[in-house]
Amino acid sequence: IQIKFVRFALNFVPHTKDSKLFITDTTFENVPVTIYQPKKINPGLRKGLLFLHGGCGTFGSKRLYSAICCYLSRESDSVVVFVDYRLGPEHQHPAQLSDALATTMCFMKHAKDYGVDPNHIILAGDSSGGTLVAMVSQELAKIGNQPKIRAQILIYPFLQRMDFMLPSHFQNQYGPFLTKNMVFHLGLKYLNKECVDIKKLERNAHVPEDMKQKFKKWISADLIPGEFKAQGYNPPMPAPFSKELYEITKLNDKTMQSPIISEDDIIKQLPETYILTCEHDILRDDGLLYKKRLEDIGVPVTWNHLKEGFHGFLTFINSGVFEFSFTRPAVGNIVSFIKGL
């Protein structure tokens, strides 16, 4: 996968404009952002939604996400902020998290300047953007940030890097759109690292046995409801532990890229959560496991599962013949959630 080619191709995606919105480019803490504000007069303060895009931390642009940002702002009557955070591998992890956290705190601090109620700010993101949303929400819980985030919206998120042998990793390993090979190659590019044996990595050779045992209460195929194993689930034996793979893939903070394994005292502070999962998505089970993790500790969760859905469908909204039949109802469900907060 050539990241430069993907970025080049995305430059040809039409940039969506909307006559009902003010669209402004500016910066929050030196990070480029685009602000979408409804033109119609609102006597009070609106909700604010900060959107973190997907692309495995290596690609993604405001062009690609302008349609969904316009739609969410217009239909939910909210101020939407799109964050153009730094990308890897040029900017190594955790640059993306640093930008996401900085822009979130800046938006919360100056919310009223944009006609936004600081008590009604929502974080939203798709794919690796959903990862960033989960991590930012947890970072804010750690520092006791006030006011608190009102809600988080996770759209087919990547939430753990401990177990690559969940049912969805086998059922959807060939896509559509996101394949198992893409997950590993893009993930390693994001970390600016190379891996010599993907076959061992996909059989969890990067995780020591004691770590597997410690976190299996939160990450395990046994926790996935039986209905999601109906297609068949007969995984091979895990590969023996490889210290080399462990060193290649480890992060200084084990919860980074695996927000599902954060401690209970952090998880229980998280805001009301919306999780969207897709049946035909290799990351489906990450969302299912996080849903259970949050519900078990008492965090309110709204879950929408698309039986026809697949990874990446969100960016096809307003794309004419390329928009799928389930796209607008799915986004409408998100809009309803935002309006109900």
XYZ file of C-alpha atoms in Angstrom:
341
model
C 0.000 0.000 0.000
C 1.551 3.291 -1.087
C 0.401 5.981 1.338
C 1.598 8.768 -0.949
C -0.552 7.425 -3.776
C -3.632 7.227 -1.526
C -3.073 10.796 -0.372
C -2.649 11.935 -3.984
C -5.845 10.190 -5.061
C -7.825 11.780 -2.241
C -6.941 15.211 -3.613
C -9.444 14.522 -6.396
C -12.375 13.990 -4.021
C -14.802 16.913 -4.553
C -14.878 19.377 -1.670
C -18.461 19.668 -0.413
C -19.931 23.114 0.145
C -23.305 23.905 1.702
C -25.263 27.129 1.280
C -26.833 26.633 4.705
C -23.482 26.629 6.517
C -20.615 28.983 7.264
C -17.411 27.017 6.596
C -14.215 28.475 8.040
C -10.606 27.306 8.115
C -8.596 28.271 11.184
C -6.270 26.729 13.792
C -6.678 25.462 17.341
C -3.335 25.320 19.165
C -1.549 25.502 15.778
C -3.515 22.510 14.457
C -5.532 23.217 11.269
C -9.284 22.834 11.754
C -12.361 23.487 9.629
C -15.477 24.799 11.373
C -18.976 24.140 10.037
C -21.640 26.457 11.511
C -25.349 26.617 10.608
C -26.319 30.007 9.157
C -29.796 30.044 10.645
C -30.102 32.098 13.788
C -30.203 30.228 17.085
C -31.157 32.301 20.143
C -29.224 29.999 22.460
C -26.021 27.994 22.342
C -25.678 25.013 20.025
C -24.148 21.620 20.567
C -20.570 21.241 19.361
C -19.128 18.168 17.658
C -15.392 17.701 17.190
C -14.701 15.169 14.428
C -11.518 13.064 14.233
C -11.107 11.357 10.876
C -9.998 7.831 10.071
C -7.180 6.643 7.832
C -4.995 4.687 10.260
C -3.250 7.909 11.240
C -1.548 8.011 7.827
C -4.095 9.566 5.450
C -7.459 11.330 5.457
C -8.352 14.928 4.676
C -11.030 17.573 5.014
C -11.924 16.950 1.352
C -12.792 13.336 2.073
C -14.815 14.234 5.169
C -16.385 17.523 4.090
C -19.636 15.808 3.029
C -20.212 14.057 6.339
C -19.238 17.161 8.336
C -21.680 19.296 6.344
C -24.427 16.712 6.791
C -23.929 16.379 10.554
C -23.801 20.139 11.083
C -26.849 20.879 8.949
C -29.069 18.019 10.095
C -28.250 18.159 13.816
C -28.035 21.980 13.935
C -24.608 21.686 15.574
C -21.245 23.347 15.150
C -18.853 20.747 13.735
C -15.076 21.064 13.998
C -12.997 18.879 11.678
C -9.442 18.331 12.953
C -6.666 18.050 10.358
C -4.194 16.424 12.755
C -0.627 15.500 11.805
C -0.187 12.219 9.953
C 2.292 9.369 10.209
C 4.767 8.110 9.396
C 6.196 11.626 8.975
C 4.853 12.563 12.403
C 5.286 9.636 14.726
C 2.881 8.435 17.375
C 1.663 10.025 19.638
C 1.578 13.219 17.525
C -1.967 12.401 16.392
C -3.212 12.008 19.962
C -1.425 15.195 21.029
C -3.148 17.186 18.278
C -6.527 15.626 19.017
C -6.257 16.344 22.741
C -5.000 19.894 22.229
C -7.780 20.815 19.796
C -10.433 19.266 22.017
C -9.328 21.245 25.070
C -9.059 24.438 23.022
C -12.589 23.974 21.636
C -13.960 23.350 25.105
C -12.216 26.426 26.479
C -13.425 28.736 23.709
C -16.745 27.030 22.899
C -18.907 30.102 23.493
C -16.863 32.051 20.939
C -18.399 29.739 18.336
C -21.911 29.769 19.771
C -21.424 26.388 21.465
C -22.495 25.281 24.927
C -19.284 24.015 26.632
C -21.400 21.443 28.487
C -22.646 19.955 25.211
C -19.483 19.099 23.302
C -19.376 15.690 21.610
C -16.361 13.828 20.262
C -16.874 11.745 17.125
C -14.591 9.725 14.887
C -14.523 6.840 12.441
C -12.032 3.958 12.309
C -8.695 5.197 13.711
C -10.466 8.490 14.394
C -12.691 6.489 16.715
C -9.521 5.223 18.382
C -8.442 8.820 18.968
C -11.883 9.717 20.347
C -11.677 6.859 22.850
C -8.145 7.860 23.872
C -8.946 11.577 24.179
C -12.010 10.778 26.312
C -9.825 8.679 28.597
C -7.086 11.319 28.774
C -9.653 13.935 29.788
C -10.926 11.563 32.491
C -7.381 11.139 33.821
C -6.777 14.868 34.162
C -10.270 15.612 35.470
C -10.987 18.109 32.712
C -13.952 20.410 33.315
C -16.464 20.763 31.825
C -16.733 17.133 30.813
C -17.350 15.833 27.319
C -21.085 15.282 26.861
C -20.766 12.159 24.700
C -18.467 10.197 22.429
C -19.393 8.661 19.060
C -17.287 5.737 17.851
C -17.891 4.661 14.241
C -16.411 1.228 13.375
C -13.458 1.942 15.698
C -10.127 0.184 16.190
C -9.901 -0.297 19.968
C -7.390 -3.009 20.766
C -4.142 -4.466 19.449
C -3.945 -7.440 21.807
C -5.958 -10.060 19.917
C -6.053 -10.403 16.130
C -7.838 -13.766 16.274
C -11.367 -12.587 17.031
C -14.228 -13.873 14.842
C -14.411 -10.730 12.714
C -10.696 -10.972 11.914
C -11.372 -14.245 10.115
C -14.856 -13.617 8.743
C -13.897 -10.267 7.197
C -10.174 -10.690 6.572
C -10.642 -9.941 2.863
C -12.717 -6.805 3.325
C -14.597 -5.175 1.766
C -12.361 -2.077 1.736
C -10.353 -2.873 4.873
C -8.503 -6.192 4.776
C -6.375 -7.935 7.375
C -3.187 -7.157 5.444
C -4.132 -3.479 5.276
C -4.673 -3.371 9.042
C -1.177 -4.691 9.707
C 0.712 -2.811 7.006
C -0.955 0.541 7.669
C -0.669 0.038 11.423
C 3.050 -0.613 11.165
C 3.490 2.378 8.851
C 1.680 4.485 11.444
C 4.186 3.327 14.067
C 6.979 3.900 11.525
C 8.089 0.303 11.933
C 8.555 -2.752 9.777
C 7.545 -6.316 10.572
C 9.254 -9.400 9.233
C 6.507 -11.943 9.914
C 2.891 -10.815 9.525
C 1.705 -14.429 9.766
C 2.946 -14.681 13.347
C 1.594 -11.254 14.229
C -1.905 -12.165 13.090
C -1.722 -15.200 15.395
C -0.941 -12.996 18.415
C 2.768 -13.839 18.721
C 3.382 -10.234 19.822
C 1.597 -10.656 23.175
C 3.214 -12.425 26.175
C 1.119 -15.152 27.768
C 0.828 -13.343 31.107
C -0.591 -10.293 29.314
C -3.104 -12.442 27.409
C -4.306 -13.951 30.673
C -4.480 -10.569 32.421
C -6.703 -8.972 29.802
C -8.806 -11.892 28.562
C -11.569 -10.709 30.915
C -11.994 -7.800 28.488
C -10.597 -9.113 25.186
C -11.633 -12.613 24.207
C -13.641 -14.372 21.516
C -15.631 -15.911 24.388
C -17.146 -12.457 25.015
C -18.475 -12.119 21.458
C -22.192 -13.073 21.268
C -22.886 -16.356 19.487
C -24.883 -14.698 16.713
C -21.654 -13.189 15.408
C -20.018 -16.600 15.143
C -22.775 -18.050 12.964
C -20.611 -17.764 9.852
C -18.208 -20.186 11.457
C -15.267 -19.568 13.732
C -12.426 -22.076 13.870
C -9.252 -20.128 14.609
C -5.818 -21.752 14.358
C -3.632 -22.212 17.401
C -1.920 -18.998 18.556
C 1.726 -18.710 17.532
C 4.472 -18.983 20.180
C 5.458 -15.690 21.792
C 7.995 -13.680 19.806
C 10.015 -11.138 21.751
C 11.041 -9.572 18.447
C 7.415 -8.895 17.480
C 6.670 -7.662 20.978
C 9.489 -5.114 20.770
C 8.402 -4.008 17.287
C 4.759 -3.439 18.190
C 4.851 -2.327 21.832
C 4.047 1.223 22.848
C 5.309 3.095 25.892
C 1.764 3.279 27.254
C 0.025 -0.070 26.811
C -3.409 1.574 26.757
C -2.530 3.626 23.666
C -4.146 1.912 20.678
C -5.859 -0.451 23.163
C -8.183 1.851 25.131
C -10.334 -1.153 26.016
C -7.752 -2.281 28.606
C -7.734 0.922 30.654
C -8.454 0.529 34.343
C -11.967 0.610 35.764
C -11.490 3.974 37.491
C -10.937 5.553 34.059
C -13.597 3.622 32.148
C -16.330 4.442 34.664
C -15.743 8.181 34.141
C -16.368 8.028 30.398
C -19.312 9.922 28.906
C -22.423 8.528 27.289
C -21.312 6.592 24.225
C -22.629 5.796 20.760
C -21.015 2.828 19.010
C -21.646 1.891 15.387
C -20.482 -1.526 14.174
C -20.745 -3.177 10.767
C -21.263 -6.867 10.092
C -18.803 -6.919 7.189
C -15.941 -5.203 9.002
C -12.731 -6.748 10.278
C -12.918 -4.370 13.285
C -16.517 -5.289 14.163
C -15.602 -7.190 17.324
C -13.565 -4.316 18.754
C -16.784 -2.322 18.924
C -18.693 -5.247 20.435
C -16.071 -5.747 23.151
C -15.949 -2.049 24.043
C -19.727 -1.928 24.182
C -19.672 -4.744 26.766
C -16.778 -3.154 28.657
C -18.643 0.136 29.032
C -22.024 -1.399 29.816
C -20.559 -3.703 32.461
C -19.246 -0.726 34.396
C -22.386 1.388 33.976
C -21.566 3.766 31.117
C -24.715 4.393 28.990
C -24.243 2.974 25.494
C -26.338 3.390 22.363
C -25.393 0.706 19.847
C -26.276 0.558 16.174
C -25.215 -2.511 14.196
C -25.491 -2.471 10.407
C -26.021 -5.965 9.030
C -25.286 -4.726 5.503
C -22.566 -2.311 6.571
C -18.833 -2.374 5.972
C -15.796 -0.390 6.990
C -15.495 3.055 5.421
C -19.072 3.550 4.198
C -19.392 6.897 6.029
C -17.353 8.851 3.493
C -19.708 7.846 0.662
C -22.567 10.020 1.885
C -23.782 12.513 -0.750
C -21.713 10.699 -3.393
C -24.627 10.048 -5.735
C -24.598 6.570 -7.266
C -21.768 5.555 -4.921
C -23.866 6.151 -1.793
C -25.134 2.888 -0.337
C -28.754 2.336 0.670
C -27.928 1.995 4.365
C -25.658 5.071 4.553
C -28.230 7.828 5.087
C -30.350 5.890 7.625
C -27.176 5.066 9.562
C -26.027 8.683 9.628
C -29.594 9.714 10.462
C -29.390 7.486 13.516
C -26.248 9.353 14.608
C -28.008 12.684 14.053
C -30.922 11.507 16.227
C -28.478 10.567 18.969
C -26.873 14.026 18.824
C -30.243 15.775 18.917
C -31.316 13.702 21.907
C -28.391 14.719 24.091
